[in-house]
């Protein structure tokens, strides 16, 4: 079955898919102005004249040119009960849709649920993205850090991704040195790396339209004792998290397995974010590994990160992140850079 057919089989009512990534996932068709109207026996791909020639290459769909104002065009087309992607449609888009004859029903996570379980083609692309990412981290670690600015190292990562065949970066590389490492979502700054800094590097390649995501924390020279202890605690938690991943495990339990090791240490309260997230066409997608994940269970074919961190304000931070494929009896770890604390020059 194609992805579209699997979605059709699962639908209770027609579904309007407006999320750009979801449209692409279902059809391999890329457009910034397109929607799919999916009914049990019929799929219409609605776009404007800039895209209709490309849209006609998509098998199994009828192509409609509904003009540049997509939601106005759709409102004229829809009738009866129709689900729409509540997370994607803006208030303005919704106002246009509901001016028509359709009875709109909010839907959530239908395509995202399919996307969470990767097929073999998707896994091949993600494996390749992870291999490139691992190679890039290895090359960076062989270069001196001291005296370079965070943005210089981030730029170097970008060059390396390009040299090694990535289409691009999954997100702008994070390089957070010294005290900047205490901010989980730090952007690379103009700070110069200094002796004694921990340097958090978070990056991922895109290959074949799929992302990888990996974090390693390096030390420039030798770390202070507290930072070394933080690293060791984070690593133990990370390994425990990886070991807890398998099909059938509750996502929140995997989070808890890693989290309780940090909470039981002198670094209690210093790990504020979720343990991990799904990765695919987007670098953050379903499923998420965190306390709020409810009854979500991991499934074979999910691709997730495990990335605990310890953030010490004014001092520095540690995060260690791997990318994994969930399997029936555990996980295949796709990122294979060393996890012992690596000292850089
Ligand atoms: Zn990351
Ligand atoms: Zn991540």
mmCIF file of C-alpha atoms and ligand atoms in Angstrom:
data_model
loop_
_atom_site.group_PDB
_atom_site.id
_atom_site.type_symbol
_atom_site.label_atom_id
_atom_site.label_comp_id
_atom_site.label_asym_id
_atom_site.label_seq_id
_atom_site.Cartn_x
_atom_site.Cartn_y
_atom_site.Cartn_z
ATOM 1 C CA UNK A 1 0.000 0.000 0.000
ATOM 2 C CA UNK A 2 1.137 3.518 -0.720
ATOM 3 C CA UNK A 3 1.242 6.074 2.046
ATOM 4 C CA UNK A 4 -1.897 7.690 0.636
ATOM 5 C CA UNK A 5 -3.724 4.364 0.621
ATOM 6 C CA UNK A 6 -2.749 3.633 4.209
ATOM 7 C CA UNK A 7 -4.059 7.035 5.240
ATOM 8 C CA UNK A 8 -7.275 6.534 3.260
ATOM 9 C CA UNK A 9 -7.826 3.212 5.006
ATOM 10 C CA UNK A 10 -7.545 4.878 8.410
ATOM 11 C CA UNK A 11 -9.854 7.849 7.815
ATOM 12 C CA UNK A 12 -13.331 8.203 9.275
ATOM 13 C CA UNK A 13 -14.165 11.174 7.076
ATOM 14 C CA UNK A 14 -12.510 13.126 4.250
ATOM 15 C CA UNK A 15 -9.353 14.877 5.363
ATOM 16 C CA UNK A 16 -7.869 18.106 4.120
ATOM 17 C CA UNK A 17 -4.068 17.999 4.415
ATOM 18 C CA UNK A 18 -2.507 21.449 4.313
ATOM 19 C CA UNK A 19 0.749 20.875 6.194
ATOM 20 C CA UNK A 20 3.519 21.235 3.628
ATOM 21 C CA UNK A 21 5.640 18.427 5.063
ATOM 22 C CA UNK A 22 2.639 16.111 5.234
ATOM 23 C CA UNK A 23 1.759 16.845 1.598
ATOM 24 C CA UNK A 24 5.328 16.049 0.645
ATOM 25 C CA UNK A 25 5.382 12.842 2.714
ATOM 26 C CA UNK A 26 2.189 11.582 1.094
ATOM 27 C CA UNK A 27 3.002 12.506 -2.512
ATOM 28 C CA UNK A 28 6.750 13.286 -2.850
ATOM 29 C CA UNK A 29 5.495 16.575 -4.242
ATOM 30 C CA UNK A 30 7.101 19.746 -2.885
ATOM 31 C CA UNK A 31 5.182 22.983 -2.922
ATOM 32 C CA UNK A 32 4.702 25.942 -0.616
ATOM 33 C CA UNK A 33 1.094 26.256 -1.792
ATOM 34 C CA UNK A 34 -0.679 22.914 -2.013
ATOM 35 C CA UNK A 35 -3.280 20.852 -0.196
ATOM 36 C CA UNK A 36 -4.577 17.321 -0.474
ATOM 37 C CA UNK A 37 -8.250 16.541 -0.183
ATOM 38 C CA UNK A 38 -8.356 12.869 0.686
ATOM 39 C CA UNK A 39 -11.567 10.875 0.418
ATOM 40 C CA UNK A 40 -11.993 7.124 0.573
ATOM 41 C CA UNK A 41 -12.101 6.683 -3.224
ATOM 42 C CA UNK A 42 -10.523 9.872 -4.466
ATOM 43 C CA UNK A 43 -7.560 12.156 -3.806
ATOM 44 C CA UNK A 44 -7.377 15.697 -5.127
ATOM 45 C CA UNK A 45 -4.122 17.636 -5.102
ATOM 46 C CA UNK A 46 -4.948 21.325 -5.067
ATOM 47 C CA UNK A 47 -2.325 23.892 -5.962
ATOM 48 C CA UNK A 48 -1.789 26.872 -8.239
ATOM 49 C CA UNK A 49 -0.525 27.194 -11.795
ATOM 50 C CA UNK A 50 3.121 27.495 -10.725
ATOM 51 C CA UNK A 51 3.016 23.892 -9.526
ATOM 52 C CA UNK A 52 0.455 22.094 -11.659
ATOM 53 C CA UNK A 53 2.983 20.632 -14.122
ATOM 54 C CA UNK A 54 4.985 19.090 -11.273
ATOM 55 C CA UNK A 55 1.793 17.982 -9.511
ATOM 56 C CA UNK A 56 0.729 15.973 -12.574
ATOM 57 C CA UNK A 57 3.724 13.692 -11.983
ATOM 58 C CA UNK A 58 2.121 12.438 -8.757
ATOM 59 C CA UNK A 59 0.427 9.084 -9.359
ATOM 60 C CA UNK A 60 -3.106 8.408 -8.182
ATOM 61 C CA UNK A 61 -4.277 11.978 -7.660
ATOM 62 C CA UNK A 62 -6.426 14.464 -9.558
ATOM 63 C CA UNK A 63 -4.706 17.830 -9.908
ATOM 64 C CA UNK A 64 -6.744 21.010 -9.466
ATOM 65 C CA UNK A 65 -5.510 24.549 -10.052
ATOM 66 C CA UNK A 66 -7.413 26.530 -7.433
ATOM 67 C CA UNK A 67 -5.344 29.712 -7.622
ATOM 68 C CA UNK A 68 -2.854 31.401 -5.329
ATOM 69 C CA UNK A 69 -5.290 31.945 -2.460
ATOM 70 C CA UNK A 70 -5.385 28.312 -1.424
ATOM 71 C CA UNK A 71 -7.875 28.542 1.413
ATOM 72 C CA UNK A 72 -10.304 30.665 -0.599
ATOM 73 C CA UNK A 73 -10.103 28.080 -3.388
ATOM 74 C CA UNK A 74 -10.601 25.224 -0.948
ATOM 75 C CA UNK A 75 -13.617 26.827 0.709
ATOM 76 C CA UNK A 76 -15.376 26.780 -2.678
ATOM 77 C CA UNK A 77 -14.476 23.123 -3.153
ATOM 78 C CA UNK A 78 -15.305 21.567 0.225
ATOM 79 C CA UNK A 79 -18.684 20.267 1.235
ATOM 80 C CA UNK A 80 -20.047 17.932 3.877
ATOM 81 C CA UNK A 81 -17.994 16.875 6.873
ATOM 82 C CA UNK A 82 -14.278 17.424 6.331
ATOM 83 C CA UNK A 83 -11.404 17.020 8.760
ATOM 84 C CA UNK A 84 -8.665 19.644 8.682
ATOM 85 C CA UNK A 85 -5.227 19.768 10.249
ATOM 86 C CA UNK A 86 -5.900 21.847 13.345
ATOM 87 C CA UNK A 87 -2.205 22.330 14.127
ATOM 88 C CA UNK A 88 -1.513 23.706 10.675
ATOM 89 C CA UNK A 89 -4.414 25.943 9.674
ATOM 90 C CA UNK A 90 -4.098 29.554 10.812
ATOM 91 C CA UNK A 91 -7.042 31.508 12.175
ATOM 92 C CA UNK A 92 -7.133 33.448 8.879
ATOM 93 C CA UNK A 93 -7.128 30.200 6.868
ATOM 94 C CA UNK A 94 -9.861 28.775 9.061
ATOM 95 C CA UNK A 95 -12.034 31.868 8.538
ATOM 96 C CA UNK A 96 -11.760 31.370 4.778
ATOM 97 C CA UNK A 97 -12.489 27.647 4.978
ATOM 98 C CA UNK A 98 -15.568 28.053 7.103
ATOM 99 C CA UNK A 99 -17.034 30.684 4.791
ATOM 100 C CA UNK A 100 -17.876 27.777 2.445
ATOM 101 C CA UNK A 101 -20.387 24.941 2.736
ATOM 102 C CA UNK A 102 -18.286 22.375 4.587
ATOM 103 C CA UNK A 103 -18.733 21.301 8.159
ATOM 104 C CA UNK A 104 -15.175 21.426 9.484
ATOM 105 C CA UNK A 105 -13.874 18.939 12.040
ATOM 106 C CA UNK A 106 -10.464 19.497 13.651
ATOM 107 C CA UNK A 107 -8.059 16.595 13.221
ATOM 108 C CA UNK A 108 -4.668 16.105 14.748
ATOM 109 C CA UNK A 109 -1.671 13.864 14.219
ATOM 110 C CA UNK A 110 -3.143 11.596 11.518
ATOM 111 C CA UNK A 111 -0.321 11.983 8.995
ATOM 112 C CA UNK A 112 2.225 12.583 11.751
ATOM 113 C CA UNK A 113 1.291 9.172 13.163
ATOM 114 C CA UNK A 114 2.169 7.517 9.854
ATOM 115 C CA UNK A 115 5.348 9.546 9.555
ATOM 116 C CA UNK A 116 6.506 8.367 12.978
ATOM 117 C CA UNK A 117 7.059 4.825 11.678
ATOM 118 C CA UNK A 118 9.711 4.873 8.982
ATOM 119 C CA UNK A 119 9.811 2.568 5.974
ATOM 120 C CA UNK A 120 13.018 1.051 4.626
ATOM 121 C CA UNK A 121 13.675 3.876 2.154
ATOM 122 C CA UNK A 122 13.310 6.439 4.892
ATOM 123 C CA UNK A 123 15.573 4.467 7.205
ATOM 124 C CA UNK A 124 18.215 4.231 4.487
ATOM 125 C CA UNK A 125 18.232 8.022 4.099
ATOM 126 C CA UNK A 126 18.368 8.593 7.866
ATOM 127 C CA UNK A 127 21.206 6.061 8.255
ATOM 128 C CA UNK A 128 23.168 7.869 5.591
ATOM 129 C CA UNK A 129 22.471 11.256 7.217
ATOM 130 C CA UNK A 130 23.695 9.824 10.529
ATOM 131 C CA UNK A 131 26.853 8.410 8.930
ATOM 132 C CA UNK A 132 27.694 11.780 7.413
ATOM 133 C CA UNK A 133 27.005 13.452 10.752
ATOM 134 C CA UNK A 134 29.275 11.023 12.600
ATOM 135 C CA UNK A 135 32.045 11.608 10.078
ATOM 136 C CA UNK A 136 31.646 15.384 10.407
ATOM 137 C CA UNK A 137 31.887 15.246 14.196
ATOM 138 C CA UNK A 138 35.048 13.141 13.870
ATOM 139 C CA UNK A 139 36.645 15.640 11.519
ATOM 140 C CA UNK A 140 35.745 18.590 13.742
ATOM 141 C CA UNK A 141 37.161 16.847 16.818
ATOM 142 C CA UNK A 142 40.518 16.487 15.063
ATOM 143 C CA UNK A 143 40.821 20.263 14.695
ATOM 144 C CA UNK A 144 41.861 22.800 17.350
ATOM 145 C CA UNK A 145 38.971 24.611 19.086
ATOM 146 C CA UNK A 146 40.928 26.988 21.293
ATOM 147 C CA UNK A 147 40.944 30.569 20.045
ATOM 148 C CA UNK A 148 38.192 29.967 17.474
ATOM 149 C CA UNK A 149 34.806 31.556 17.872
ATOM 150 C CA UNK A 150 31.692 29.431 18.258
ATOM 151 C CA UNK A 151 30.388 30.762 14.945
ATOM 152 C CA UNK A 152 33.668 29.763 13.250
ATOM 153 C CA UNK A 153 33.246 26.191 14.469
ATOM 154 C CA UNK A 154 29.583 26.201 13.412
ATOM 155 C CA UNK A 155 30.580 27.454 9.972
ATOM 156 C CA UNK A 156 33.239 24.733 9.759
ATOM 157 C CA UNK A 157 30.564 22.122 10.488
ATOM 158 C CA UNK A 158 28.551 23.507 7.605
ATOM 159 C CA UNK A 159 31.544 23.214 5.273
ATOM 160 C CA UNK A 160 32.170 19.649 6.410
ATOM 161 C CA UNK A 161 28.532 18.669 5.847
ATOM 162 C CA UNK A 162 28.801 20.024 2.336
ATOM 163 C CA UNK A 163 32.163 18.323 1.665
ATOM 164 C CA UNK A 164 30.819 14.972 2.827
ATOM 165 C CA UNK A 165 27.775 15.059 0.599
ATOM 166 C CA UNK A 166 24.944 16.334 2.792
ATOM 167 C CA UNK A 167 22.256 18.447 1.107
ATOM 168 C CA UNK A 168 22.353 20.769 4.051
ATOM 169 C CA UNK A 169 22.033 21.032 7.787
ATOM 170 C CA UNK A 170 18.949 19.816 9.626
ATOM 171 C CA UNK A 171 19.139 23.018 11.705
ATOM 172 C CA UNK A 172 21.825 25.664 12.319
ATOM 173 C CA UNK A 173 24.636 23.937 14.204
ATOM 174 C CA UNK A 174 24.805 24.786 17.897
ATOM 175 C CA UNK A 175 28.249 25.436 19.319
ATOM 176 C CA UNK A 176 27.986 26.501 22.956
ATOM 177 C CA UNK A 177 31.236 26.946 24.862
ATOM 178 C CA UNK A 178 31.943 27.594 28.513
ATOM 179 C CA UNK A 179 29.036 29.357 30.267
ATOM 180 C CA UNK A 180 27.036 29.456 27.007
ATOM 181 C CA UNK A 181 26.671 25.678 27.303
ATOM 182 C CA UNK A 182 24.313 26.231 30.222
ATOM 183 C CA UNK A 183 21.605 27.331 27.762
ATOM 184 C CA UNK A 184 20.018 24.244 26.193
ATOM 185 C CA UNK A 185 19.088 26.134 23.018
ATOM 186 C CA UNK A 186 22.146 28.346 22.696
ATOM 187 C CA UNK A 187 22.977 29.706 19.270
ATOM 188 C CA UNK A 188 26.611 29.910 18.221
ATOM 189 C CA UNK A 189 27.979 33.276 19.355
ATOM 190 C CA UNK A 190 31.155 35.242 18.803
ATOM 191 C CA UNK A 191 32.672 33.904 22.015
ATOM 192 C CA UNK A 192 36.183 32.474 21.653
ATOM 193 C CA UNK A 193 36.683 28.955 23.000
ATOM 194 C CA UNK A 194 39.001 28.971 25.998
ATOM 195 C CA UNK A 195 41.070 26.404 27.813
ATOM 196 C CA UNK A 196 38.927 24.495 30.299
ATOM 197 C CA UNK A 197 35.641 25.042 28.417
ATOM 198 C CA UNK A 198 33.153 22.339 27.761
ATOM 199 C CA UNK A 199 31.905 22.848 24.196
ATOM 200 C CA UNK A 200 28.468 21.495 23.293
ATOM 201 C CA UNK A 201 28.123 20.816 19.553
ATOM 202 C CA UNK A 202 24.644 19.867 18.309
ATOM 203 C CA UNK A 203 24.279 19.254 14.581
ATOM 204 C CA UNK A 204 22.783 17.026 11.917
ATOM 205 C CA UNK A 205 23.031 16.429 8.195
ATOM 206 C CA UNK A 206 20.153 16.232 5.735
ATOM 207 C CA UNK A 207 20.492 13.427 3.180
ATOM 208 C CA UNK A 208 17.750 12.400 0.768
ATOM 209 C CA UNK A 209 15.373 14.827 2.460
ATOM 210 C CA UNK A 210 15.841 13.223 5.901
ATOM 211 C CA UNK A 211 17.526 14.625 8.977
ATOM 212 C CA UNK A 212 20.024 13.337 11.500
ATOM 213 C CA UNK A 213 20.577 14.846 14.942
ATOM 214 C CA UNK A 214 23.587 14.373 17.206
ATOM 215 C CA UNK A 215 25.204 16.174 20.120
ATOM 216 C CA UNK A 216 28.661 15.709 21.539
ATOM 217 C CA UNK A 217 30.266 17.736 24.304
ATOM 218 C CA UNK A 218 34.006 18.232 23.993
ATOM 219 C CA UNK A 219 36.473 19.707 26.455
ATOM 220 C CA UNK A 220 39.153 22.166 25.476
ATOM 221 C CA UNK A 221 42.116 20.946 27.487
ATOM 222 C CA UNK A 222 41.091 19.663 30.918
ATOM 223 C CA UNK A 223 37.754 20.348 32.616
ATOM 224 C CA UNK A 224 37.145 21.501 36.186
ATOM 225 C CA UNK A 225 36.143 18.643 38.509
ATOM 226 C CA UNK A 226 32.488 19.645 38.650
ATOM 227 C CA UNK A 227 32.213 19.689 34.855
ATOM 228 C CA UNK A 228 33.888 16.307 34.613
ATOM 229 C CA UNK A 229 31.420 14.878 37.143
ATOM 230 C CA UNK A 230 28.515 16.440 35.223
ATOM 231 C CA UNK A 231 29.775 14.774 32.071
ATOM 232 C CA UNK A 232 29.996 11.370 33.747
ATOM 233 C CA UNK A 233 26.477 11.629 35.205
ATOM 234 C CA UNK A 234 25.066 12.755 31.851
ATOM 235 C CA UNK A 235 26.783 9.879 30.073
ATOM 236 C CA UNK A 236 25.475 7.277 32.521
ATOM 237 C CA UNK A 237 21.954 8.708 32.096
ATOM 238 C CA UNK A 238 22.307 8.752 28.323
ATOM 239 C CA UNK A 239 23.415 5.123 28.184
ATOM 240 C CA UNK A 240 20.514 4.146 30.449
ATOM 241 C CA UNK A 241 18.099 6.006 28.190
ATOM 242 C CA UNK A 242 19.451 4.262 25.103
ATOM 243 C CA UNK A 243 19.205 0.897 26.844
ATOM 244 C CA UNK A 244 15.543 1.567 27.738
ATOM 245 C CA UNK A 245 14.479 2.141 24.124
ATOM 246 C CA UNK A 246 12.593 -0.733 22.514
ATOM 247 C CA UNK A 247 9.256 -1.311 20.801
ATOM 248 C CA UNK A 248 6.455 -1.327 23.368
ATOM 249 C CA UNK A 249 8.218 0.859 25.922
ATOM 250 C CA UNK A 250 6.274 3.867 27.190
ATOM 251 C CA UNK A 251 7.983 7.016 25.906
ATOM 252 C CA UNK A 252 7.666 8.648 29.327
ATOM 253 C CA UNK A 253 9.266 5.645 31.015
ATOM 254 C CA UNK A 254 12.303 5.926 28.758
ATOM 255 C CA UNK A 255 12.544 9.572 29.775
ATOM 256 C CA UNK A 256 12.168 8.634 33.450
ATOM 257 C CA UNK A 257 14.851 5.946 33.255
ATOM 258 C CA UNK A 258 17.469 8.500 32.256
ATOM 259 C CA UNK A 259 16.078 11.398 34.262
ATOM 260 C CA UNK A 260 16.059 9.648 37.635
ATOM 261 C CA UNK A 261 19.820 9.057 37.395
ATOM 262 C CA UNK A 262 20.413 12.792 37.050
ATOM 263 C CA UNK A 263 17.843 13.576 39.741
ATOM 264 C CA UNK A 264 19.597 11.184 42.138
ATOM 265 C CA UNK A 265 22.930 12.928 41.585
ATOM 266 C CA UNK A 266 24.348 16.233 42.792
ATOM 267 C CA UNK A 267 22.924 17.669 39.524
ATOM 268 C CA UNK A 268 19.264 17.227 40.461
ATOM 269 C CA UNK A 269 17.088 19.873 38.823
ATOM 270 C CA UNK A 270 19.647 20.679 36.122
ATOM 271 C CA UNK A 271 17.986 18.684 33.330
ATOM 272 C CA UNK A 272 14.912 20.630 32.284
ATOM 273 C CA UNK A 273 13.959 19.435 28.802
ATOM 274 C CA UNK A 274 12.556 16.197 27.448
ATOM 275 C CA UNK A 275 14.836 13.223 26.854
ATOM 276 C CA UNK A 276 14.303 13.038 23.118
ATOM 277 C CA UNK A 277 12.158 13.415 20.034
ATOM 278 C CA UNK A 278 11.352 11.754 16.759
ATOM 279 C CA UNK A 279 13.400 12.646 13.680
ATOM 280 C CA UNK A 280 12.538 12.297 9.990
ATOM 281 C CA UNK A 281 11.740 14.813 7.270
ATOM 282 C CA UNK A 282 11.648 17.256 10.156
ATOM 283 C CA UNK A 283 14.208 17.283 12.916
ATOM 284 C CA UNK A 284 11.484 17.403 15.551
ATOM 285 C CA UNK A 285 8.527 15.130 14.950
ATOM 286 C CA UNK A 286 6.604 12.327 16.616
ATOM 287 C CA UNK A 287 7.089 10.549 18.948
ATOM 288 C CA UNK A 288 8.477 12.625 21.762
ATOM 289 C CA UNK A 289 10.213 11.078 24.748
ATOM 290 C CA UNK A 290 9.158 13.131 27.709
ATOM 291 C CA UNK A 291 7.111 13.094 30.864
ATOM 292 C CA UNK A 292 4.107 14.599 29.047
ATOM 293 C CA UNK A 293 4.041 11.811 26.413
ATOM 294 C CA UNK A 294 1.069 10.168 28.141
ATOM 295 C CA UNK A 295 0.467 6.607 27.020
ATOM 296 C CA UNK A 296 2.551 6.903 23.848
ATOM 297 C CA UNK A 297 4.483 3.685 23.303
ATOM 298 C CA UNK A 298 7.474 3.342 21.041
ATOM 299 C CA UNK A 299 7.011 1.289 17.884
ATOM 300 C CA UNK A 300 9.514 -0.546 15.728
ATOM 301 C CA UNK A 301 10.562 1.859 12.974
ATOM 302 C CA UNK A 302 10.377 4.981 15.130
ATOM 303 C CA UNK A 303 13.517 7.075 14.867
ATOM 304 C CA UNK A 304 14.221 8.959 18.085
ATOM 305 C CA UNK A 305 16.953 10.839 19.885
ATOM 306 C CA UNK A 306 18.146 10.248 23.439
ATOM 307 C CA UNK A 307 19.689 13.474 24.677
ATOM 308 C CA UNK A 308 19.902 14.208 28.390
ATOM 309 C CA UNK A 309 21.743 17.347 29.428
ATOM 310 C CA UNK A 310 23.056 18.982 32.575
ATOM 311 C CA UNK A 311 23.084 22.764 32.590
ATOM 312 C CA UNK A 312 25.100 24.666 35.208
ATOM 313 C CA UNK A 313 24.438 28.389 35.077
ATOM 314 C CA UNK A 314 27.566 30.500 34.798
ATOM 315 C CA UNK A 315 29.762 27.429 34.423
ATOM 316 C CA UNK A 316 28.829 25.305 31.441
ATOM 317 C CA UNK A 317 26.711 22.521 30.114
ATOM 318 C CA UNK A 318 26.828 18.934 28.913
ATOM 319 C CA UNK A 319 24.521 17.223 26.442
ATOM 320 C CA UNK A 320 25.053 13.870 24.769
ATOM 321 C CA UNK A 321 22.663 12.909 21.995
ATOM 322 C CA UNK A 322 22.370 9.845 19.814
ATOM 323 C CA UNK A 323 19.927 8.983 17.053
ATOM 324 C CA UNK A 324 18.298 5.548 17.259
ATOM 325 C CA UNK A 325 15.967 3.322 15.304
ATOM 326 C CA UNK A 326 13.537 1.531 17.593
ATOM 327 C CA UNK A 327 13.495 -2.239 17.066
ATOM 328 C CA UNK A 328 11.457 -5.052 18.591
ATOM 329 C CA UNK A 329 14.162 -5.990 21.063
ATOM 330 C CA UNK A 330 15.948 -2.681 21.555
ATOM 331 C CA UNK A 331 17.447 -0.083 19.296
ATOM 332 C CA UNK A 332 19.976 0.402 16.557
ATOM 333 C CA UNK A 333 22.152 3.403 17.390
ATOM 334 C CA UNK A 334 22.885 5.344 14.200
ATOM 335 C CA UNK A 335 25.316 7.963 15.510
ATOM 336 C CA UNK A 336 28.593 6.371 16.509
ATOM 337 C CA UNK A 337 30.952 9.157 17.567
ATOM 338 C CA UNK A 338 32.873 8.369 20.788
ATOM 339 C CA UNK A 339 30.945 9.177 23.948
ATOM 340 C CA UNK A 340 33.839 9.338 26.383
ATOM 341 C CA UNK A 341 34.834 12.952 27.042
ATOM 342 C CA UNK A 342 37.076 13.909 24.124
ATOM 343 C CA UNK A 343 39.683 16.589 24.748
ATOM 344 C CA UNK A 344 40.276 18.990 21.863
ATOM 345 C CA UNK A 345 43.128 21.414 21.430
HETATM 346 ZN ZN1 LIG B 1 20.316 17.846 18.540
HETATM 347 ZN ZN1 LIG B 2 17.650 16.559 19.227
#
